[in-house]
Amino acid sequence: MPNPTHLKRAGQIRLRLTLLLLAALPLFLVVGAVVWVIGEQANQLALTQIEAVKPIVMQARKDEIEHFVQAGRKVLEYFCVRDKAHPGSKEEGRKLIRSMEFGKKADDNYFFIYTMDGTTVMHPRKPENEGKNLWNLQDKGGTFVIRALVGQAKAGGGFVNYFWDRPSTQRNEPKLGYAEYVPECDWMIGTGLYMDHVRETEDIINAKTRLQVASTRDKILLIALAALLLVAAGGLLVNLKEQRSANAKLRAMAQKVVESQELERTRVARELHDDVSQSLASSKYIFESADIQLERGRVEQAASSIKEGITQLIATMIDVRRMSHDLYPTILDDAGLGPALEQLGREFGERTGIAVQVAIDKVPYIHRDAAKALFRIAQQALGNIETHAQASNVRLALRSENGITLKVGDDGAGFDVQAALAQRNGGLGLTSMRERIEMQGGVLDIQSQSGLTVIAAHLSKDSFTS
Amino acid sequence: MSTLHPDDPPVDQPPVRLLLVDIHAQSRRSSRLMLDALPGLLVVGETSALVEALTLAASEKPDVVLLSNRVQGSSGPDTARAFTQKFPAIKIVFLTFFDDAEYVQAALTAGAVGYVLKQEPAARVQEAIASVMKGERYLSPGLHLEDKT
């Protein structure tokens, strides 16, 4: 069964968790936003990078194929010139060019040779075309591919955009071709690059960007995690500190309890010694006087002494009874709070001569600790009135509206409530009164001015029945 | 004194004059009752306060001051000191129920020559007064003190 302390603790834990989440949530939001912004910016950067790099890459590739074609042209030139002295050299040159591949994707990077009227002299990837005239070959965009290449070759070398079957993918893809005329052979030699190959460079840049974004994100998340751990550790530290201070408060309270117990014992010891022993010693002397007087035959004096001794003993008995009531009001257990307060008021009136009006409502069941707290408060308040107030009227009331309220009022001198509460030793016992009622879940209200002081201790209904 | 008692001192001997100093009225009253009952003693004055005690001492010329540990405006030992300074001839006897050694020591140091416990029989008071009047020191047998003086 959960007791109130457990519930309270669970509530505190929930509260702490909420606080931690409140601290962590903004952190997560900020981190998320930062990661998103960085990702966006990295993508933008990649795009601009690609835009900037694209022409450079393109130009580099163009230069590359131009240079390759130039190299191929030189090779053919050599063999065609040599063919005049050594027939068969031209065929050798054709074969050599066929075997020349370059680049990473060698399948896609090859030379082709056509006659100037469009017959395929050599095509390493389409040998079936060799000997065929492709002058009228059109790609899917309507370009007469061979015608355009021959045209560019005749013009001193140039580029042509067209579609061609890409060997590595077996797809008809856009291609940039370059061709030059080899007058020594009366052939045109060319090569080309598939544009998708260029696009793949973009993909590489994109992939690298993504990698960088991911790495940055991971770093940020790591830092965020460290920050979160720091926040949690801070929270824990505050928690520990709080607990330590709570423990210190508890210890101080325990110390106070011990001190007040000691104080109470000292008071009782002093009262026993000073009042009771004194009274008993006095009684003893009075009876001894009677004894002496009897011995000397002074019977009347002795009788009067004995009467005086009895009076003295009765006074002592009353003293002892009062002390015992002060120490623990047994009537509280025997008859309940109402009768206990009635007795307290009556005895106070008898002892001090102050007029006491007691008004007790019929009170519902109230548990022992709460009853004791209210009784002690009444006792302390009356004690204060007796010692300090110089009052002539006292009103002691127990009201049962909205819970239970104990009121002790007097028409005495009054006091400065704030000053009394601020006193280090808890002046007039007000602090201990307040602690008593607060320990029962109630509140203490003190109003004081010259001629009217009311001390009210209130317990709500649920605080005294459970 | 209506009838004579065998214990009574000779009639020709004057009674010992006593001054009773005690803060508690009740205590003074019972002591007075007891002292009045004892023969050969005469209470010439009683008071709760030091100042009045000194005035009474000057006017009533007591032989012995019976002093309690609590005196208004002073303490037992301080009162004893004031008396030994002003009236060195007056014997100081403490009549009290404080039986702690510290109290006894303080009283003796302050110049008291007798220390009587109220817990003990009234006859001790008579014994004490007789002893100090002879110039002897008197301590209640119930004190069980090591004599430190």
PDB file of C-alpha atoms in Angstrom, chain A residues 27-171:
ATOM      1  CA  LEU A  27      18.351  21.208 -26.885  1.00  0.00           C
ATOM      2  CA  PHE A  28      17.056  18.493 -29.172  1.00  0.00           C
ATOM      3  CA  LEU A  29      15.036  21.011 -31.212  1.00  0.00           C
ATOM      4  CA  VAL A  30      18.041  23.284 -31.646  1.00  0.00           C
ATOM      5  CA  VAL A  31      20.268  20.367 -32.574  1.00  0.00           C
ATOM      6  CA  GLY A  32      17.669  19.107 -35.076  1.00  0.00           C
ATOM      7  CA  ALA A  33      17.391  22.564 -36.643  1.00  0.00           C
ATOM      8  CA  VAL A  34      21.164  22.905 -36.859  1.00  0.00           C
ATOM      9  CA  VAL A  35      21.494  19.489 -38.499  1.00  0.00           C
ATOM     10  CA  TRP A  36      18.766  20.341 -41.006  1.00  0.00           C
ATOM     11  CA  VAL A  37      20.282  23.745 -41.865  1.00  0.00           C
ATOM     12  CA  ILE A  38      23.708  22.227 -42.280  1.00  0.00           C
ATOM     13  CA  GLY A  39      22.295  19.489 -44.517  1.00  0.00           C
ATOM     14  CA  GLU A  40      20.463  22.033 -46.643  1.00  0.00           C
ATOM     15  CA  GLN A  41      23.536  24.214 -46.935  1.00  0.00           C
ATOM     16  CA  ALA A  42      25.718  21.250 -47.817  1.00  0.00           C
ATOM     17  CA  ASN A  43      23.256  20.267 -50.565  1.00  0.00           C
ATOM     18  CA  GLN A  44      23.219  23.831 -51.882  1.00  0.00           C
ATOM     19  CA  LEU A  45      26.988  23.842 -51.759  1.00  0.00           C
ATOM     20  CA  ALA A  46      27.087  20.552 -53.657  1.00  0.00           C
ATOM     21  CA  LEU A  47      24.767  21.977 -56.326  1.00  0.00           C
ATOM     22  CA  THR A  48      26.824  25.124 -56.823  1.00  0.00           C
ATOM     23  CA  GLN A  49      29.931  23.004 -56.713  1.00  0.00           C
ATOM     24  CA  ILE A  50      28.548  20.801 -59.441  1.00  0.00           C
ATOM     25  CA  GLU A  51      27.464  23.833 -61.466  1.00  0.00           C
ATOM     26  CA  ALA A  52      30.946  25.250 -61.116  1.00  0.00           C
ATOM     27  CA  VAL A  53      32.722  21.986 -61.745  1.00  0.00           C
ATOM     28  CA  LYS A  54      30.538  20.806 -64.636  1.00  0.00           C
ATOM     29  CA  PRO A  55      32.036  23.039 -67.385  1.00  0.00           C
ATOM     30  CA  ILE A  56      35.531  22.379 -66.065  1.00  0.00           C
ATOM     31  CA  VAL A  57      34.989  18.627 -66.104  1.00  0.00           C
ATOM     32  CA  MET A  58      33.349  18.915 -69.483  1.00  0.00           C
ATOM     33  CA  GLN A  59      36.214  20.956 -70.861  1.00  0.00           C
ATOM     34  CA  ALA A  60      38.738  18.539 -69.374  1.00  0.00           C
ATOM     35  CA  ARG A  61      36.997  15.605 -70.999  1.00  0.00           C
ATOM     36  CA  LYS A  62      36.719  17.445 -74.275  1.00  0.00           C
ATOM     37  CA  ASP A  63      40.431  18.267 -74.180  1.00  0.00           C
ATOM     38  CA  GLU A  64      41.093  14.678 -73.277  1.00  0.00           C
ATOM     39  CA  ILE A  65      39.263  13.139 -76.258  1.00  0.00           C
ATOM     40  CA  GLU A  66      40.668  15.804 -78.575  1.00  0.00           C
ATOM     41  CA  HIS A  67      44.181  14.863 -77.471  1.00  0.00           C
ATOM     42  CA  PHE A  68      43.472  11.160 -77.835  1.00  0.00           C
ATOM     43  CA  VAL A  69      42.150  11.703 -81.361  1.00  0.00           C
ATOM     44  CA  GLN A  70      45.216  13.773 -82.157  1.00  0.00           C
ATOM     45  CA  ALA A  71      47.408  10.907 -80.902  1.00  0.00           C
ATOM     46  CA  GLY A  72      45.398   8.394 -82.945  1.00  0.00           C
ATOM     47  CA  ARG A  73      45.661  10.637 -85.982  1.00  0.00           C
ATOM     48  CA  LYS A  74      49.467  10.736 -85.594  1.00  0.00           C
ATOM     49  CA  VAL A  75      49.551   6.931 -85.426  1.00  0.00           C
ATOM     50  CA  LEU A  76      47.459   6.560 -88.575  1.00  0.00           C
ATOM     51  CA  GLU A  77      49.475   9.266 -90.298  1.00  0.00           C
ATOM     52  CA  TYR A  78      52.668   7.290 -89.608  1.00  0.00           C
ATOM     53  CA  PHE A  79      51.305   4.018 -90.929  1.00  0.00           C
ATOM     54  CA  CYS A  80      49.670   5.525 -94.037  1.00  0.00           C
ATOM     55  CA  VAL A  81      52.909   7.313 -94.968  1.00  0.00           C
ATOM     56  CA  ARG A  82      54.820   4.092 -94.338  1.00  0.00           C
ATOM     57  CA  ASP A  83      52.313   2.146 -96.461  1.00  0.00           C
ATOM     58  CA  LYS A  84      53.752   3.718 -99.621  1.00  0.00           C
ATOM     59  CA  ALA A  85      57.101   1.982 -99.018  1.00  0.00           C
ATOM     60  CA  HIS A  86      55.763  -1.004 -97.118  1.00  0.00           C
ATOM     61  CA  PRO A  87      52.326  -2.017 -98.304  1.00  0.00           C
ATOM     62  CA  GLY A  88      50.196  -3.495 -95.530  1.00  0.00           C
ATOM     63  CA  SER A  89      51.300  -0.857 -93.064  1.00  0.00           C
ATOM     64  CA  LYS A  90      47.945   0.962 -93.377  1.00  0.00           C
ATOM     65  CA  GLU A  91      46.136  -2.241 -92.395  1.00  0.00           C
ATOM     66  CA  GLU A  92      48.573  -2.595 -89.492  1.00  0.00           C
ATOM     67  CA  GLY A  93      47.756   0.948 -88.402  1.00  0.00           C
ATOM     68  CA  ARG A  94      44.004   0.158 -88.575  1.00  0.00           C
ATOM     69  CA  LYS A  95      44.532  -2.902 -86.366  1.00  0.00           C
ATOM     70  CA  LEU A  96      46.650  -0.925 -83.906  1.00  0.00           C
ATOM     71  CA  ILE A  97      43.996   1.760 -83.565  1.00  0.00           C
ATOM     72  CA  ARG A  98      41.358  -0.968 -82.971  1.00  0.00           C
ATOM     73  CA  SER A  99      43.353  -2.257 -80.013  1.00  0.00           C
ATOM     74  CA  MET A 100      43.789   1.159 -78.471  1.00  0.00           C
ATOM     75  CA  GLU A 101      41.455   1.657 -75.489  1.00  0.00           C
ATOM     76  CA  PHE A 102      41.735   4.181 -72.706  1.00  0.00           C
ATOM     77  CA  GLY A 103      40.185   5.320 -69.474  1.00  0.00           C
ATOM     78  CA  LYS A 104      38.603   3.466 -66.599  1.00  0.00           C
ATOM     79  CA  LYS A 105      35.589   2.230 -68.516  1.00  0.00           C
ATOM     80  CA  ALA A 106      37.633   0.948 -71.454  1.00  0.00           C
ATOM     81  CA  ASP A 107      34.507  -0.500 -73.107  1.00  0.00           C
ATOM     82  CA  ASP A 108      33.211   2.995 -73.687  1.00  0.00           C
ATOM     83  CA  ASN A 109      36.512   4.538 -74.748  1.00  0.00           C
ATOM     84  CA  TYR A 110      37.600   3.501 -78.212  1.00  0.00           C
ATOM     85  CA  PHE A 111      38.507   4.959 -81.623  1.00  0.00           C
ATOM     86  CA  PHE A 112      36.474   4.690 -84.768  1.00  0.00           C
ATOM     87  CA  ILE A 113      37.587   5.225 -88.357  1.00  0.00           C
ATOM     88  CA  TYR A 114      35.392   6.134 -91.317  1.00  0.00           C
ATOM     89  CA  THR A 115      36.094   6.975 -94.880  1.00  0.00           C
ATOM     90  CA  MET A 116      35.191  10.500 -95.867  1.00  0.00           C
ATOM     91  CA  ASP A 117      32.096   9.202 -97.631  1.00  0.00           C
ATOM     92  CA  GLY A 118      30.806   7.435 -94.566  1.00  0.00           C
ATOM     93  CA  THR A 119      31.910   3.828 -94.829  1.00  0.00           C
ATOM     94  CA  THR A 120      32.997   2.233 -91.588  1.00  0.00           C
ATOM     95  CA  VAL A 121      36.691   1.456 -91.757  1.00  0.00           C
ATOM     96  CA  MET A 122      37.059   0.295 -88.212  1.00  0.00           C
ATOM     97  CA  HIS A 123      34.719   0.139 -85.230  1.00  0.00           C
ATOM     98  CA  PRO A 124      35.975  -2.108 -82.361  1.00  0.00           C
ATOM     99  CA  ARG A 125      32.543  -2.355 -80.762  1.00  0.00           C
ATOM    100  CA  LYS A 126      30.533  -2.751 -83.979  1.00  0.00           C
ATOM    101  CA  PRO A 127      32.759  -4.803 -86.302  1.00  0.00           C
ATOM    102  CA  GLU A 128      29.612  -5.833 -88.203  1.00  0.00           C
ATOM    103  CA  ASN A 129      29.382  -2.260 -89.491  1.00  0.00           C
ATOM    104  CA  GLU A 130      32.823  -2.376 -91.053  1.00  0.00           C
ATOM    105  CA  GLY A 131      32.573  -1.985 -94.850  1.00  0.00           C
ATOM    106  CA  LYS A 132      29.053  -0.623 -94.480  1.00  0.00           C
ATOM    107  CA  ASN A 133      28.268   2.908 -95.518  1.00  0.00           C
ATOM    108  CA  LEU A 134      26.547   4.828 -92.720  1.00  0.00           C
ATOM    109  CA  TRP A 135      26.362   8.173 -94.504  1.00  0.00           C
ATOM    110  CA  ASN A 136      22.626   8.222 -94.044  1.00  0.00           C
ATOM    111  CA  LEU A 137      22.596   6.937 -90.444  1.00  0.00           C
ATOM    112  CA  GLN A 138      20.360   9.048 -88.244  1.00  0.00           C
ATOM    113  CA  ASP A 139      20.171   8.867 -84.440  1.00  0.00           C
ATOM    114  CA  LYS A 140      16.900   9.169 -82.515  1.00  0.00           C
ATOM    115  CA  GLY A 141      17.328  12.968 -82.391  1.00  0.00           C
ATOM    116  CA  GLY A 142      17.429  13.090 -86.176  1.00  0.00           C
ATOM    117  CA  THR A 143      21.148  13.860 -86.447  1.00  0.00           C
ATOM    118  CA  PHE A 144      23.050  12.345 -89.388  1.00  0.00           C
ATOM    119  CA  VAL A 145      25.824  11.151 -87.173  1.00  0.00           C
ATOM    120  CA  ILE A 146      28.517  10.176 -89.685  1.00  0.00           C
ATOM    121  CA  ARG A 147      27.801  13.115 -91.941  1.00  0.00           C
ATOM    122  CA  ALA A 148      28.221  15.514 -89.030  1.00  0.00           C
ATOM    123  CA  LEU A 149      31.442  13.863 -87.885  1.00  0.00           C
ATOM    124  CA  VAL A 150      32.892  13.899 -91.394  1.00  0.00           C
ATOM    125  CA  GLY A 151      31.854  17.520 -91.694  1.00  0.00           C
ATOM    126  CA  GLN A 152      33.645  18.445 -88.452  1.00  0.00           C
ATOM    127  CA  ALA A 153      36.717  16.435 -89.526  1.00  0.00           C
ATOM    128  CA  LYS A 154      36.867  18.214 -92.839  1.00  0.00           C
ATOM    129  CA  ALA A 155      36.597  21.560 -91.032  1.00  0.00           C
ATOM    130  CA  GLY A 156      39.838  20.745 -89.156  1.00  0.00           C
ATOM    131  CA  GLY A 157      38.416  18.745 -86.250  1.00  0.00           C
ATOM    132  CA  GLY A 158      35.332  19.274 -84.123  1.00  0.00           C
ATOM    133  CA  PHE A 159      32.698  18.036 -81.741  1.00  0.00           C
ATOM    134  CA  VAL A 160      29.308  16.558 -82.524  1.00  0.00           C
ATOM    135  CA  ASN A 161      26.486  15.748 -80.106  1.00  0.00           C
ATOM    136  CA  TYR A 162      24.485  12.627 -80.948  1.00  0.00           C
ATOM    137  CA  PHE A 163      23.019   9.391 -79.543  1.00  0.00           C
ATOM    138  CA  TRP A 164      24.952   6.111 -79.714  1.00  0.00           C
ATOM    139  CA  ASP A 165      24.733   2.666 -78.160  1.00  0.00           C
ATOM    140  CA  ARG A 166      26.877   2.704 -75.087  1.00  0.00           C
ATOM    141  CA  PRO A 167      28.772  -0.602 -74.831  1.00  0.00           C
ATOM    142  CA  SER A 168      28.993  -0.711 -71.015  1.00  0.00           C
ATOM    143  CA  THR A 169      25.258  -0.170 -70.505  1.00  0.00           C
ATOM    144  CA  GLN A 170      23.883  -1.454 -73.845  1.00  0.00           C
ATOM    145  CA  ARG A 171      21.709   1.662 -73.933  1.00  0.00           C
TER     146      ARG A 171
END
